[in-house]
Coordinates of C-alpha atoms in Angstrom, one line a residue:
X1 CA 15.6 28.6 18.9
X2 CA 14.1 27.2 15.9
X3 CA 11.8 23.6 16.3
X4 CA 11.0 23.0 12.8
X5 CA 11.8 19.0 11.8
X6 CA 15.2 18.7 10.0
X7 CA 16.9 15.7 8.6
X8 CA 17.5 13.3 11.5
X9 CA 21.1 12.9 12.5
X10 CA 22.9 9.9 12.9
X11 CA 22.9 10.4 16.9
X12 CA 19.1 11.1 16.6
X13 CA 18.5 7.8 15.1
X14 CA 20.7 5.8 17.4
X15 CA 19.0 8.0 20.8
X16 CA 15.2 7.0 18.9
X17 CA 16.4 3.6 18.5
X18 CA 17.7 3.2 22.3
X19 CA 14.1 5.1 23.3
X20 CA 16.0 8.1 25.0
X21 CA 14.4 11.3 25.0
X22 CA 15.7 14.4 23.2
X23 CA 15.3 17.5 21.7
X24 CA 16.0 18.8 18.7
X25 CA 17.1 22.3 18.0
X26 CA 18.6 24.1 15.2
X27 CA 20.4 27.5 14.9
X28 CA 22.0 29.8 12.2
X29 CA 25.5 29.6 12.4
X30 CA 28.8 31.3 10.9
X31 CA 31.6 29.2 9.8
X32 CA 34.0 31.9 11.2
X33 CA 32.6 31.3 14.7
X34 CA 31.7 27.6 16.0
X35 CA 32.6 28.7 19.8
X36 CA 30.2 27.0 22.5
X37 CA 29.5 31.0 23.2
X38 CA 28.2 31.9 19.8
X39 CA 26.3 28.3 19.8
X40 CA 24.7 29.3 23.5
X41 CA 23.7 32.7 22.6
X42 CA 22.2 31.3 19.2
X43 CA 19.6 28.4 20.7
X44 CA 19.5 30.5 23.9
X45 CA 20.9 28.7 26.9
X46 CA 23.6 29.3 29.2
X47 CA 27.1 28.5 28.4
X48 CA 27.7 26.3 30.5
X49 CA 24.5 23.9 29.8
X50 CA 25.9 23.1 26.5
X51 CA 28.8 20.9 26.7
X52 CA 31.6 20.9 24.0
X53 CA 33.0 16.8 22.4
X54 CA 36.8 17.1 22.5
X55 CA 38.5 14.3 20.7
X56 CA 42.3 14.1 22.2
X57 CA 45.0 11.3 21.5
X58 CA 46.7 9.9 24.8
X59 CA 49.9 8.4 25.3
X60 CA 50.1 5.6 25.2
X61 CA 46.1 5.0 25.1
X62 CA 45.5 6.6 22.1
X63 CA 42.1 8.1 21.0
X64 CA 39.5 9.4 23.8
X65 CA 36.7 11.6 24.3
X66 CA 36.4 15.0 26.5
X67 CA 33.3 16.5 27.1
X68 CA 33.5 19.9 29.2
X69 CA 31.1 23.0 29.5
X70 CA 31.2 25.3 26.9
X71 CA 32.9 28.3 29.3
X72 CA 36.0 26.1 30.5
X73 CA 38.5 24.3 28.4
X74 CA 40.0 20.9 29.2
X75 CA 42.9 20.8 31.4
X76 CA 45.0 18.0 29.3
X77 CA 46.7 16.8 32.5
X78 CA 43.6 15.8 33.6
X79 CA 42.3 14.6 31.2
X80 CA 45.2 12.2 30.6
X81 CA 44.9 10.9 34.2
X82 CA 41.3 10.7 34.0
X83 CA 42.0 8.2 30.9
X84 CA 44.9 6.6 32.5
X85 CA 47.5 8.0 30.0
X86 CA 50.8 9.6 30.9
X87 CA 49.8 12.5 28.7
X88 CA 47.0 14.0 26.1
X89 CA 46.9 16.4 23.3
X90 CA 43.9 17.6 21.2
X91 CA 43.8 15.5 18.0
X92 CA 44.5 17.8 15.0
X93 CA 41.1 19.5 13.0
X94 CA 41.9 17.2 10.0
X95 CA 41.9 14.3 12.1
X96 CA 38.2 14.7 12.8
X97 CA 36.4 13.5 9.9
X98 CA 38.5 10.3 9.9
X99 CA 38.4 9.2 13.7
X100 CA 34.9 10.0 14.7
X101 CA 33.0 10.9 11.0
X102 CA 32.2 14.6 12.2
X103 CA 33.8 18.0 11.4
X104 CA 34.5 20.6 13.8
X105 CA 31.4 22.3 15.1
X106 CA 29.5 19.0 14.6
X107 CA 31.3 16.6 17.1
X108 CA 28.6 14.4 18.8
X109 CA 29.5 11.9 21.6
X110 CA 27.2 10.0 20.0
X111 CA 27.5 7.6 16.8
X112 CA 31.6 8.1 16.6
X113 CA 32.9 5.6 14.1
X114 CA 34.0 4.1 16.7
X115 CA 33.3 3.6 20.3
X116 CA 36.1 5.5 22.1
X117 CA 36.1 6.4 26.1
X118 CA 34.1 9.2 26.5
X119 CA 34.7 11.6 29.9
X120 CA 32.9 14.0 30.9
X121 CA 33.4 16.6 33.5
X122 CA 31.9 16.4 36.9
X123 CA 30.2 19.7 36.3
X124 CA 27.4 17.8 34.7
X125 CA 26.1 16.4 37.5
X126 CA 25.2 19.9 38.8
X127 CA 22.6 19.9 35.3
X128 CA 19.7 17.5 35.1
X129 CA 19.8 18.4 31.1
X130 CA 23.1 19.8 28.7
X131 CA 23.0 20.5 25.4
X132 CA 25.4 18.4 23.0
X133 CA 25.9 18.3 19.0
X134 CA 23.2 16.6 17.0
X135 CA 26.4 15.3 14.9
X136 CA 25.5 18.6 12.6
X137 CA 26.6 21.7 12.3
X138 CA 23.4 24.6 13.5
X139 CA 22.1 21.5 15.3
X140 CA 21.9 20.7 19.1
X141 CA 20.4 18.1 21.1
X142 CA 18.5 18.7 24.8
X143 CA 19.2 15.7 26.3
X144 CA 19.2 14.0 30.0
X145 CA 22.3 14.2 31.9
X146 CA 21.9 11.0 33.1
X147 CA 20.4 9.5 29.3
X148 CA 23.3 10.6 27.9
X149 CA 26.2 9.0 30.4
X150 CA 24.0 5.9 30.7
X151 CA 24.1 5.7 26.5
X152 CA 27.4 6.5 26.1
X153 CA 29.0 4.9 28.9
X154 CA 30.6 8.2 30.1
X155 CA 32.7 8.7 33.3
X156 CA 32.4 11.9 35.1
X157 CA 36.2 13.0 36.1
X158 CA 37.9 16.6 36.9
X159 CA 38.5 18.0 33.5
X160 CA 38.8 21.7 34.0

């Protein structure tokens, strides 16, 4: 896990701006392998404290946010009655830069283009802190369960 001061994201400077707490924390990473597992093992937390931002298009809702622990994957039934849609898909990779301004591996709930629904699964609640992308690529953010719902206006549902 690695301390040092880097460039502040875009999320860092919204979270300073809105006074949360957070902490930085960089890692080495391989383009060939942006898994939550390979992320955990490099900054040195459980799997499931760091929590993955899934972008998904529901019909007939349209773009919303997923956020599940890194050792499940989203159950897209659920998550498209969680968001009130009769069904959900996972938006495609090249669709990712456009819709939220981030590229796979650097998805942060926070500072999307735009401010979609964000969900996140009720296994949060069982962890006063997860680790989320800093919006960059070999950069997570320790944050507040409970800083980060209240910021991004998240709703805990069943997503796994």
């Amino acid at each position: 896990m690695d301390m040092k001061p880097q460039a502040k994201t875009n999320a860092m400077r919204l979270l300073d701006k809105a006074g949360i707490a957070y902490q930085a924390v960089s890692y080495g990473y391989e383009e060939s392998d942006l898994s939550a597992i390979h992320v955990a093992e490099a900054v040195g937390v459980p799997v499931r404290m760091l929590f993955k931002t899934l972008v998904l298009r529901g019909e007939p809702g349209g773009i919303f946010v997923c956020m599940v622990s890194g050792d499940s994957e989203v159950d897209l039934k659920k998550a498209a009655a969680a968001s009130g849609n009769k069904r959900a898909a996972m938006v495609a990779v090249r669709e990712l830069l456009p819709l939220t301004g981030y590229v796979r591996g650097g998805c942060s709930p926070v500072g999307m283009k735009k401010p979609y629904p964000i969900y996140i699964d009720t296994a949060c609640k069982e962890l006063e802190h997860i680790f989320i992308s800093a919006g960059r690529r070999g950069m997570q953010l320790k944050i507040k369960t409970s800083d980060l719902i209240g910021f991004t206006g998240a709703l805990p549902a069943e997503l796994v």
